[in-house]
């Protein structure tokens, strides 16, 4: 049994068979071959080795010609390894004697070699990369496919990978992917957010552990505490089986709240909405009794296809959401592409610092045709129900005014064509850049509502990349600096009588819910899987209790202290909350 600690980003516990993707995204299966198929499989192995050798030799010759023999020597080293009798015999023996599949035998032997090299100092450690490269080539020959097949699973698995993009996770079928772990990644990444949306338990940022596991091995994923446990012993397995059963009972209990309102114990109504990435999640939110969709992250429409969606494709997606919500509010955010959500609009010179670059609304204002296509669809969808437009990533008033001008222009065009909205479409902005939070008094009067994006607000206030595990301890939405920005924004919105919502992940964190209510928020937009739990907390606390908690938190000078304090408080106020 081996345990690795990562960052829990989407709660849940799961026990099951590992599907391992190496750092090139290749699936490492564990499969035994039938006794009478051994010879055939050995032959397949030899063919793959032969084909790989030929491919490497071809690459070497091409590089020799282009750059000279010095560079081609890298491939010679790979060829030598693939001619190493001892190594090849070892792989073959695993197939012959233990009836391992060639894929599994290759990955097992090469991973062991790589592991030895990884533990050596200096340049020897780099040898491990060469071994992974050979493994990748061999597996490509043997498997003849790549990570696309993740979309075609037929049995439940836990996916263990070096990294996963948000759109790869969006393609997971929760019926089969029972959880995932990635070696890299931080708490606020969009990969984590999509996992929450699909309610797939997830742990990220464990650091290297994939060399210790092969496909098919039993794994426990404790995404409440951030653990991944390989090859668990019997006592651990039993403990987790019990926890899984307890969790199932807890979830059944939460279902009883689906038809109830979010209202504090002293009777104050809290508007509780859902955050979605994919149209089909809207139905889920409605079943959980959400008051609407507080944040529809539309950029996933762009990430899932090789060309930007047409106006009609946008419209169909929005119509699906609006219809699913049956008259409840739907806040559609215009595309927030760039940074970790890239496609269609490559800006290579921007890549050195993508989170500070041409991202989101900045891209939209640069590519106004694409922006207009989306806005037209949103405005048309407003004829079907109460739709609101939300602009992300606003850093200056000038940008906000530009975006509003484009929208006004689109509305005018549609009106001329007889497709204008029946009523003006309310316009809101995300407050997720410190400049906007600091100048909330100037921004708020220019919009109909604001939505605070604490994920980015935390990242930019503390200069801590939300997707980087190395700075995950700095990335703290409870930091006093973030709390002051939150307080200022809420106060300014209240002063101007404009609705204010929080749609960042803090809203889904039980201990932060009491803080947010205490700071004056009456609207929250949370991950679909968190709706019931947040509702439960709202119903168990009174506003004076929350105000007292917020008052004390605001007096603290350290984010970690605030977090610990909040966890203690929520345990006292609602002992059964899973935190
Ligand atoms: C945020 O930044 O808090 C937010 C809700 O937007 P996203 O997570 O999509 O960047
Ligand atoms: Mg954001």
Coordinates of C-alpha atoms and ligand atoms in Angstrom, one line a residue:
X1 CA 0.0 0.0 0.0
X2 CA 1.3 3.5 -0.9
X3 CA -0.4 6.8 -0.1
X4 CA 0.1 10.2 -1.9
X5 CA -1.3 13.5 -0.7
X6 CA -2.7 16.0 -3.2
X7 CA -5.3 18.8 -3.1
X8 CA -8.9 17.8 -2.8
X9 CA -10.8 19.7 -5.4
X10 CA -14.1 17.9 -6.0
X11 CA -15.4 16.0 -2.9
X12 CA -16.2 12.3 -2.8
X13 CA -14.7 8.9 -2.1
X14 CA -14.2 6.1 -4.6
X15 CA -12.6 2.7 -4.7
X16 CA -11.9 1.0 -7.9
X17 CA -9.7 0.0 -10.8
X18 CA -7.0 2.4 -12.0
X19 CA -6.9 3.6 -15.6
X20 CA -3.4 5.1 -15.8
X21 CA -2.5 7.6 -18.4
X22 CA 1.2 8.2 -18.6
X23 CA 2.5 11.7 -19.1
X24 CA 1.9 11.5 -22.8
X25 CA -1.6 10.5 -22.2
X26 CA -1.3 6.8 -23.0
X27 CA -3.4 4.3 -21.3
X28 CA -1.5 1.6 -19.4
X29 CA -3.8 -1.4 -19.2
X30 CA -3.3 -4.4 -17.0
X31 CA -4.5 -7.3 -19.0
X32 CA -3.7 -10.9 -18.8
X33 CA -3.6 -12.9 -22.0
X34 CA -5.2 -16.3 -22.4
X35 CA -2.8 -19.3 -22.1
X36 CA -3.3 -20.3 -25.8
X37 CA -2.7 -16.7 -27.0
X38 CA 0.7 -16.3 -25.5
X39 CA 2.7 -17.1 -28.7
X40 CA 0.6 -14.7 -30.7
X41 CA 1.0 -11.9 -28.1
X42 CA 4.8 -12.5 -28.1
X43 CA 4.8 -12.1 -31.8
X44 CA 2.8 -8.9 -31.5
X45 CA 5.3 -7.6 -29.0
X46 CA 8.2 -8.4 -31.4
X47 CA 6.4 -6.7 -34.3
X48 CA 5.8 -3.6 -32.2
X49 CA 9.5 -3.5 -31.2
X50 CA 10.6 -3.9 -34.8
X51 CA 8.2 -1.2 -36.0
X52 CA 9.4 1.1 -33.2
X53 CA 13.0 0.5 -34.1
X54 CA 12.3 1.3 -37.8
X55 CA 10.5 4.5 -36.8
X56 CA 13.4 5.7 -34.6
X57 CA 15.9 4.9 -37.3
X58 CA 13.9 6.9 -39.8
X59 CA 13.7 9.8 -37.4
X60 CA 17.5 9.6 -36.8
X61 CA 18.3 9.6 -40.5
X62 CA 16.0 12.6 -41.0
X63 CA 17.6 14.6 -38.2
X64 CA 21.1 13.6 -39.3
X65 CA 20.3 15.1 -42.6
X66 CA 18.8 18.3 -41.3
X67 CA 21.0 19.0 -38.3
X68 CA 24.0 16.7 -38.5
X69 CA 25.0 13.5 -36.7
X70 CA 25.4 15.1 -33.3
X71 CA 21.6 15.4 -33.0
X72 CA 20.9 12.0 -34.5
X73 CA 22.9 10.4 -31.7
X74 CA 19.9 11.0 -29.3
X75 CA 18.0 8.5 -31.4
X76 CA 20.9 6.1 -31.4
X77 CA 20.7 5.9 -27.7
X78 CA 17.0 5.0 -28.0
X79 CA 17.8 2.3 -30.5
X80 CA 20.4 0.8 -28.3
X81 CA 17.9 0.5 -25.5
X82 CA 15.5 -1.2 -27.8
X83 CA 18.2 -3.7 -28.8
X84 CA 19.1 -4.4 -25.2
X85 CA 18.8 -8.2 -24.9
X86 CA 18.3 -8.2 -21.1
X87 CA 15.5 -5.6 -21.2
X88 CA 13.7 -7.3 -24.1
X89 CA 14.0 -10.7 -22.5
X90 CA 12.5 -9.3 -19.3
X91 CA 9.5 -8.0 -21.1
X92 CA 9.0 -11.2 -23.1
X93 CA 9.3 -13.4 -20.0
X94 CA 6.5 -11.5 -18.3
X95 CA 4.3 -12.3 -21.3
X96 CA 5.4 -15.9 -21.5
X97 CA 5.6 -16.8 -17.8
X98 CA 3.1 -14.5 -16.2
X99 CA 0.7 -14.1 -19.1
X100 CA 0.8 -10.3 -18.9
X101 CA -0.4 -8.5 -22.0
X102 CA 2.5 -7.0 -24.0
X103 CA 1.3 -3.4 -23.1
X104 CA 1.3 -4.2 -19.4
X105 CA 4.7 -6.0 -19.6
X106 CA 6.2 -3.0 -21.5
X107 CA 4.9 -0.5 -19.1
X108 CA 5.8 -2.5 -16.0
X109 CA 9.4 -3.1 -17.0
X110 CA 10.1 0.3 -18.5
X111 CA 8.5 2.1 -15.5
X112 CA 10.8 0.2 -13.2
X113 CA 13.8 1.2 -15.2
X114 CA 12.6 4.8 -15.3
X115 CA 12.0 4.8 -11.6
X116 CA 15.6 3.8 -10.9
X117 CA 16.9 6.6 -13.2
X118 CA 14.6 9.1 -11.6
X119 CA 16.2 8.5 -8.3
X120 CA 19.7 9.1 -9.5
X121 CA 21.2 12.5 -9.3
X122 CA 21.8 15.0 -12.1
X123 CA 21.9 14.0 -15.8
X124 CA 21.1 10.4 -15.0
X125 CA 17.6 11.4 -13.9
X126 CA 17.0 12.7 -17.4
X127 CA 17.5 9.2 -18.8
X128 CA 14.0 8.5 -17.3
X129 CA 12.5 10.8 -19.9
X130 CA 14.2 8.8 -22.7
X131 CA 12.7 5.6 -21.2
X132 CA 9.2 7.2 -21.1
X133 CA 9.7 8.2 -24.7
X134 CA 10.5 4.6 -25.7
X135 CA 7.5 3.4 -23.7
X136 CA 5.3 5.9 -25.5
X137 CA 6.4 4.8 -28.9
X138 CA 6.0 1.1 -28.0
X139 CA 2.6 1.6 -26.6
X140 CA 1.5 3.6 -29.5
X141 CA 2.5 0.7 -31.7
X142 CA 0.8 -1.8 -29.5
X143 CA -2.4 0.1 -28.8
X144 CA -2.6 2.1 -32.0
X145 CA -4.8 4.7 -30.3
X146 CA -4.5 7.6 -27.8
X147 CA -6.4 9.2 -25.0
X148 CA -9.4 9.8 -27.3
X149 CA -10.6 6.4 -26.1
X150 CA -11.3 7.9 -22.7
X151 CA -14.6 8.9 -24.2
X152 CA -15.4 5.2 -24.9
X153 CA -15.1 3.5 -21.6
X154 CA -17.3 0.5 -20.8
X155 CA -16.5 -0.2 -17.2
X156 CA -16.0 2.0 -14.1
X157 CA -12.4 3.3 -13.5
X158 CA -10.5 5.9 -11.6
X159 CA -8.4 7.9 -14.0
X160 CA -4.8 8.6 -12.9
X161 CA -3.0 11.0 -15.1
X162 CA -0.1 13.4 -15.2
X163 CA -2.5 16.2 -16.2
X164 CA -6.0 16.6 -17.7
X165 CA -7.4 19.5 -19.6
X166 CA -10.8 21.0 -18.6
X167 CA -12.2 19.8 -21.9
X168 CA -10.9 16.3 -21.4
X169 CA -12.7 16.1 -18.1
X170 CA -15.8 17.6 -19.7
X171 CA -15.8 14.6 -22.0
X172 CA -15.8 12.1 -19.1
X173 CA -18.9 10.0 -18.6
X174 CA -19.5 10.1 -14.8
X175 CA -21.2 6.7 -15.2
X176 CA -17.7 5.2 -15.8
X177 CA -15.2 7.7 -14.5
X178 CA -15.6 7.4 -10.8
X179 CA -12.9 9.9 -10.0
X180 CA -9.5 11.2 -11.1
X181 CA -6.1 12.2 -9.8
X182 CA -3.6 14.3 -11.5
X183 CA 0.1 14.8 -10.6
X184 CA 0.0 18.5 -11.4
X185 CA -2.7 21.2 -11.1
X186 CA -4.0 23.5 -8.4
X187 CA -7.1 24.1 -6.4
X188 CA -8.7 26.8 -8.7
X189 CA -8.0 25.3 -12.1
X190 CA -10.9 24.9 -14.5
X191 CA -10.1 21.1 -14.6
X192 CA -11.2 21.1 -10.9
X193 CA -14.2 23.2 -11.7
X194 CA -15.5 20.9 -14.4
X195 CA -15.0 17.9 -12.0
X196 CA -17.2 19.6 -9.5
X197 CA -19.8 20.3 -12.2
X198 CA -19.9 16.6 -13.1
X199 CA -19.7 15.6 -9.5
X200 CA -16.6 13.5 -10.2
X201 CA -14.4 13.2 -7.1
X202 CA -11.0 14.6 -7.9
X203 CA -7.6 15.2 -6.3
X204 CA -4.9 17.2 -8.1
X205 CA -1.3 18.2 -7.6
X206 CA -0.1 15.0 -5.9
X207 CA 3.3 15.3 -7.5
X208 CA 4.9 12.3 -9.3
X209 CA 3.3 9.0 -8.4
X210 CA 2.4 7.4 -11.7
X211 CA 5.5 5.3 -11.9
X212 CA 4.2 3.5 -8.8
X213 CA 1.0 2.2 -10.4
X214 CA -0.1 0.2 -13.4
X215 CA -3.6 0.0 -15.0
X216 CA -6.0 -2.3 -13.3
X217 CA -4.6 -2.0 -9.8
X218 CA -7.0 -1.2 -7.0
X219 CA -6.9 2.4 -5.9
X220 CA -8.8 4.4 -3.3
X221 CA -9.5 8.0 -4.0
X222 CA -10.2 10.1 -1.0
X223 CA -11.2 13.4 -2.5
X224 CA -12.5 14.7 0.8
X225 CA -9.0 14.7 2.4
X226 CA -6.9 14.7 -0.8
X227 CA -5.5 11.2 -0.6
X228 CA -4.8 8.7 -3.3
X229 CA -4.1 5.2 -1.9
X230 CA -2.5 2.6 -4.2
X231 CA -3.0 -1.1 -3.6
X232 CA -4.8 -0.6 -0.2
X233 CA -4.5 -3.2 2.6
X234 CA -7.6 -5.0 3.8
X235 CA -8.2 -2.7 6.9
X236 CA -8.0 0.4 4.7
X237 CA -10.3 -1.0 2.1
X238 CA -12.9 -1.8 4.7
X239 CA -12.6 1.6 6.3
X240 CA -13.2 3.2 3.0
X241 CA -16.1 0.9 2.0
X242 CA -17.8 2.1 5.2
X243 CA -17.1 5.7 4.4
X244 CA -18.6 5.2 0.9
X245 CA -21.7 3.8 2.5
X246 CA -21.9 6.6 5.0
X247 CA -21.6 9.1 2.2
X248 CA -24.3 7.5 0.2
X249 CA -26.7 7.7 3.3
X250 CA -25.7 11.4 3.7
X251 CA -26.5 12.1 0.0
X252 CA -29.9 10.4 0.4
X253 CA -30.6 12.7 3.3
X254 CA -29.6 15.7 1.3
X255 CA -32.0 14.7 -1.4
X256 CA -34.9 15.5 1.0
X257 CA -33.9 19.2 0.7
X258 CA -34.4 19.3 -3.1
X259 CA -37.8 20.8 -2.9
X260 CA -37.0 23.2 0.0
X261 CA -36.0 26.8 -0.2
X262 CA -32.6 28.2 0.9
X263 CA -33.8 30.2 3.9
X264 CA -31.8 30.9 7.1
X265 CA -33.1 29.6 10.4
X266 CA -34.3 33.2 11.1
X267 CA -36.3 33.3 7.9
X268 CA -34.1 35.3 5.5
X269 CA -34.4 34.0 1.9
X270 CA -31.1 33.3 0.2
X271 CA -31.1 33.0 -3.6
X272 CA -29.2 29.9 -4.4
X273 CA -28.2 29.3 -8.0
X274 CA -26.0 26.8 -9.9
X275 CA -22.8 27.2 -11.9
X276 CA -22.7 25.2 -15.1
X277 CA -20.2 24.4 -17.9
X278 CA -22.4 22.2 -20.1
X279 CA -26.1 22.7 -21.0
X280 CA -27.1 19.3 -19.6
X281 CA -26.1 20.4 -16.1
X282 CA -29.0 22.8 -16.0
X283 CA -31.5 20.0 -15.5
X284 CA -29.4 18.7 -12.6
X285 CA -29.5 22.2 -11.0
X286 CA -33.3 22.4 -11.4
X287 CA -33.7 18.9 -9.8
X288 CA -31.6 20.2 -6.8
X289 CA -34.1 23.0 -6.4
X290 CA -31.7 25.8 -7.6
X291 CA -33.3 29.3 -8.0
X292 CA -31.6 29.7 -11.4
X293 CA -28.3 29.5 -13.2
X294 CA -26.0 32.1 -11.7
X295 CA -23.1 31.4 -14.0
X296 CA -23.1 29.5 -17.3
X297 CA -19.4 29.2 -18.4
X298 CA -20.0 29.2 -22.2
X299 CA -16.4 28.7 -23.2
X300 CA -16.8 25.0 -23.1
X301 CA -18.9 25.3 -26.2
X302 CA -15.8 26.5 -27.9
X303 CA -13.4 23.9 -26.3
X304 CA -15.3 20.9 -27.5
X305 CA -15.2 21.5 -31.2
X306 CA -12.4 22.3 -33.7
X307 CA -14.2 25.4 -35.1
X308 CA -16.0 28.2 -33.2
X309 CA -19.7 27.4 -32.7
X310 CA -22.1 29.1 -35.1
X311 CA -24.8 31.4 -33.8
X312 CA -27.3 28.6 -34.2
X313 CA -25.2 26.2 -32.1
X314 CA -24.9 28.9 -29.4
X315 CA -28.6 29.5 -29.5
X316 CA -29.5 25.8 -29.2
X317 CA -27.3 25.4 -26.2
X318 CA -28.7 28.5 -24.5
X319 CA -32.3 27.5 -25.4
X320 CA -31.7 24.1 -23.7
X321 CA -30.6 25.8 -20.5
X322 CA -33.3 28.4 -20.5
X323 CA -36.0 25.7 -21.1
X324 CA -34.6 23.4 -18.5
X325 CA -34.8 26.1 -15.9
X326 CA -38.5 26.7 -16.5
X327 CA -38.8 30.4 -16.0
X328 CA -35.9 30.8 -13.5
X329 CA -33.1 33.3 -14.2
X330 CA -30.2 32.2 -16.4
X331 CA -27.0 34.2 -16.3
X332 CA -25.0 33.6 -19.5
X333 CA -21.3 34.6 -19.3
X334 CA -19.7 35.6 -22.6
X335 CA -16.7 33.5 -23.5
X336 CA -13.8 33.4 -21.1
X337 CA -11.3 31.8 -23.4
X338 CA -7.5 32.0 -23.0
X339 CA -5.2 31.1 -20.1
X340 CA -6.0 27.5 -19.4
X341 CA -9.0 27.4 -21.8
X342 CA -7.5 27.8 -25.3
X343 CA -8.8 27.0 -28.7
X344 CA -9.5 28.8 -31.9
X345 CA -7.7 32.0 -31.2
X346 CA -4.0 31.2 -30.9
X347 CA -2.0 34.2 -29.9
X348 CA 1.5 32.7 -29.7
X349 CA 3.3 35.8 -28.6
X350 CA 0.9 35.9 -25.6
X351 CA 1.8 32.6 -24.2
X352 CA 4.6 33.6 -21.9
X353 CA 2.1 34.8 -19.3
X354 CA -1.3 33.7 -20.5
X355 CA -3.2 34.5 -17.3
X356 CA -2.2 38.1 -17.6
X357 CA -2.5 38.2 -21.3
X358 CA -5.1 38.4 -24.0
X359 CA -7.8 36.5 -22.1
X360 CA -11.5 36.5 -21.9
X361 CA -13.2 39.9 -22.5
X362 CA -9.9 41.2 -23.9
X363 CA -10.0 38.5 -26.6
X364 CA -13.7 39.2 -27.2
X365 CA -13.0 42.9 -27.8
X366 CA -10.2 42.0 -30.2
X367 CA -12.3 39.5 -32.1
X368 CA -15.6 41.3 -32.2
X369 CA -17.2 39.2 -34.9
X370 CA -16.9 36.1 -32.7
X371 CA -18.2 38.1 -29.8
X372 CA -21.1 39.4 -31.8
X373 CA -22.1 35.9 -32.9
X374 CA -22.3 34.8 -29.3
X375 CA -24.2 38.0 -28.1
X376 CA -26.7 37.6 -30.9
X377 CA -27.5 34.1 -29.7
X378 CA -27.8 35.2 -26.1
X379 CA -30.1 38.0 -26.9
X380 CA -32.3 35.7 -29.1
X381 CA -32.4 33.2 -26.2
X382 CA -33.7 36.0 -24.0
X383 CA -37.0 35.7 -25.8
X384 CA -37.4 32.2 -24.2
X385 CA -37.0 33.2 -20.6
X386 CA -35.3 35.5 -18.1
X387 CA -31.7 35.6 -19.5
X388 CA -29.0 38.0 -18.3
X389 CA -25.6 38.7 -19.9
X390 CA -22.5 38.6 -17.8
X391 CA -19.1 40.0 -19.0
X392 CA -16.1 38.3 -17.5
X393 CA -12.7 39.6 -16.6
X394 CA -13.4 43.3 -16.7
X395 CA -10.3 45.3 -15.7
X396 CA -11.2 48.8 -16.7
X397 CA -14.3 50.9 -17.2
X398 CA -13.3 51.5 -20.8
X399 CA -13.5 47.8 -21.5
X400 CA -16.9 47.5 -19.8
X401 CA -18.2 50.4 -21.9
X402 CA -16.8 48.9 -25.1
X403 CA -18.5 45.6 -24.3
X404 CA -21.8 47.3 -23.6
X405 CA -21.5 49.2 -26.9
X406 CA -21.1 45.9 -28.8
X407 CA -24.1 44.5 -27.1
X408 CA -26.2 47.5 -27.7
X409 CA -25.3 47.3 -31.4
X410 CA -26.2 43.7 -31.5
X411 CA -29.6 44.4 -29.9
X412 CA -30.3 47.2 -32.3
X413 CA -29.5 44.9 -35.3
X414 CA -31.8 42.2 -34.0
X415 CA -34.5 44.7 -33.4
X416 CA -34.3 45.9 -37.0
X417 CA -34.7 42.3 -38.0
X418 CA -37.7 41.8 -35.8
X419 CA -35.8 39.5 -33.4
X420 CA -35.1 41.9 -30.6
X421 CA -35.7 40.8 -26.9
X422 CA -39.1 41.5 -25.5
X423 CA -37.5 43.4 -22.6
X424 CA -34.0 44.9 -22.2
X425 CA -31.5 42.1 -21.3
X426 CA -30.0 42.9 -17.9
X427 CA -26.2 43.3 -18.1
X428 CA -23.8 42.3 -15.4
X429 CA -20.0 42.1 -14.9
X430 CA -17.8 39.8 -13.0
X431 CA -15.7 41.4 -10.3
X432 CA -12.7 39.1 -10.4
X433 CA -9.8 41.4 -11.0
X434 CA -8.6 43.5 -8.1
X435 CA -8.9 46.8 -10.1
X436 CA -12.6 46.2 -10.4
X437 CA -13.1 45.3 -6.8
X438 CA -11.2 48.4 -5.7
X439 CA -13.2 50.6 -8.0
X440 CA -16.5 48.8 -7.3
X441 CA -18.1 52.3 -6.5
X442 CA -17.4 53.3 -10.1
X443 CA -18.3 50.0 -11.8
X444 CA -21.5 49.1 -10.0
X445 CA -23.5 52.1 -11.3
X446 CA -22.8 51.0 -14.9
X447 CA -24.3 47.6 -14.7
X448 CA -27.5 45.9 -13.6
X449 CA -25.8 43.4 -11.3
X450 CA -22.4 42.1 -10.3
X451 CA -21.0 38.7 -9.7
X452 CA -17.9 38.2 -7.7
X453 CA -15.5 35.6 -9.2
X454 CA -13.4 34.7 -6.1
X455 CA -11.4 32.2 -8.1
X456 CA -9.6 34.8 -10.2
X457 CA -9.9 37.5 -7.6
X458 CA -7.9 35.3 -5.2
X459 CA -5.4 34.4 -7.9
X460 CA -4.8 38.0 -8.9
X461 CA -4.9 39.6 -5.5
X462 CA -2.3 37.2 -4.1
X463 CA -0.3 36.7 -7.4
X464 CA -0.8 32.9 -6.9
X465 CA -1.6 30.9 -10.0
X466 CA -4.9 29.0 -9.3
X467 CA -3.6 26.0 -11.2
X468 CA -0.2 25.6 -9.7
X469 CA 0.2 23.2 -6.8
X470 CA 3.4 24.8 -5.7
X471 CA 1.6 28.0 -4.6
X472 CA -1.6 26.4 -3.5
X473 CA -1.0 27.3 0.1
X474 CA -0.8 31.0 -0.9
X475 CA -4.0 30.7 -3.0
X476 CA -6.4 31.3 -0.2
X477 CA -9.8 33.0 -0.8
X478 CA -10.0 33.6 3.0
X479 CA -6.9 35.8 2.9
X480 CA -7.6 39.2 4.6
X481 CA -6.8 41.0 1.4
X482 CA -9.4 39.1 -0.5
X483 CA -12.0 39.5 2.3
X484 CA -11.5 43.3 2.2
X485 CA -12.1 43.3 -1.6
X486 CA -15.2 41.2 -1.1
X487 CA -16.5 43.5 1.6
X488 CA -16.0 46.6 -0.5
X489 CA -17.8 45.1 -3.5
X490 CA -20.8 43.9 -1.5
X491 CA -21.1 47.3 0.3
X492 CA -20.9 49.2 -3.0
X493 CA -23.5 47.0 -4.6
X494 CA -25.8 47.4 -1.6
X495 CA -25.3 51.2 -1.6
X496 CA -26.4 51.4 -5.3
X497 CA -29.2 48.9 -4.8
X498 CA -27.7 46.4 -7.3
X499 CA -27.9 42.6 -6.9
X500 CA -24.5 41.0 -6.0
X501 CA -23.7 37.4 -6.2
X502 CA -20.6 35.3 -5.5
X503 CA -20.0 32.6 -8.2
X504 CA -16.5 31.5 -7.3
X505 CA -15.8 28.2 -5.6
X506 CA -15.9 29.7 -2.1
X507 CA -19.6 29.6 -2.4
X508 CA -19.5 25.8 -2.5
X509 CA -17.2 25.5 0.5
X510 CA -19.3 24.9 3.6
X511 CA -17.1 26.9 6.0
X512 CA -17.2 29.9 3.7
X513 CA -20.9 30.0 3.3
X514 CA -21.4 31.4 6.8
X515 CA -18.7 34.0 6.2
X516 CA -20.3 35.1 2.9
X517 CA -23.8 35.4 4.5
X518 CA -22.2 37.3 7.3
X519 CA -20.6 39.7 4.9
X520 CA -24.0 40.6 3.6
X521 CA -24.5 38.3 0.6
X522 CA -28.0 37.1 -0.1
X523 CA -27.2 35.4 -3.5
X524 CA -24.8 32.5 -4.1
X525 CA -24.1 30.6 -7.2
X526 CA -22.4 27.2 -6.5
X527 CA -21.4 24.0 -8.2
X528 CA -24.4 21.8 -8.8
X529 CA -23.2 19.1 -6.5
X530 CA -22.9 21.6 -3.7
X531 CA -26.4 23.1 -3.9
X532 CA -28.0 20.7 -1.4
X533 CA -25.3 21.1 1.1
X534 CA -25.2 24.9 0.9
X535 CA -29.0 24.9 1.3
X536 CA -28.7 22.8 4.4
X537 CA -26.2 25.1 5.9
X538 CA -28.3 28.2 5.2
X539 CA -31.3 26.5 6.9
X540 CA -29.3 25.7 10.0
X541 CA -27.8 29.1 10.8
X542 CA -29.1 32.6 11.7
X543 CA -27.9 35.8 10.2
X544 CA -26.7 37.2 13.5
X545 CA -24.6 34.1 13.9
X546 CA -23.1 34.6 10.5
X547 CA -22.5 38.3 11.0
X548 CA -20.6 37.5 14.2
X549 CA -18.4 35.0 12.4
X550 CA -17.7 37.5 9.6
X551 CA -16.9 40.2 12.1
X552 CA -14.3 38.1 13.8
X553 CA -12.9 36.8 10.5
X554 CA -12.4 40.4 9.2
X555 CA -10.4 41.2 12.4
X556 CA -7.8 38.5 11.6
X557 CA -4.5 39.2 9.9
X558 CA -3.8 35.8 8.4
X559 CA -5.7 33.7 5.8
X560 CA -4.8 30.3 7.3
X561 CA -6.1 31.5 10.7
X562 CA -9.4 32.6 9.1
X563 CA -9.8 29.2 7.4
X564 CA -9.2 27.3 10.7
X565 CA -11.6 29.5 12.5
X566 CA -14.3 29.1 9.9
X567 CA -13.9 25.3 10.0
X568 CA -14.3 25.3 13.8
X569 CA -17.4 27.5 13.5
X570 CA -19.1 25.4 10.9
X571 CA -18.5 22.3 12.9
X572 CA -20.1 23.9 15.9
X573 CA -23.0 25.3 13.9
X574 CA -23.6 22.2 11.8
X575 CA -21.7 19.3 13.2
X576 CA -22.8 16.9 10.4
X577 CA -21.4 18.9 7.5
X578 CA -18.8 17.0 5.6
X579 CA -15.7 19.2 5.6
Ligands
LIG1 C1 -14.0 33.0 -10.9 O1 -13.0 33.5 -11.4 O2 -14.3 33.0 -9.7 C2 -15.1 32.5 -11.7 C3 -16.3 32.2 -11.3 O3 -14.8 32.3 -13.1 P1 -13.9 31.1 -13.6 O4 -13.7 30.2 -12.5 O5 -14.6 30.5 -14.7 O6 -12.6 31.8 -14.0
LIG2 MG1 -12.9 33.8 -13.5

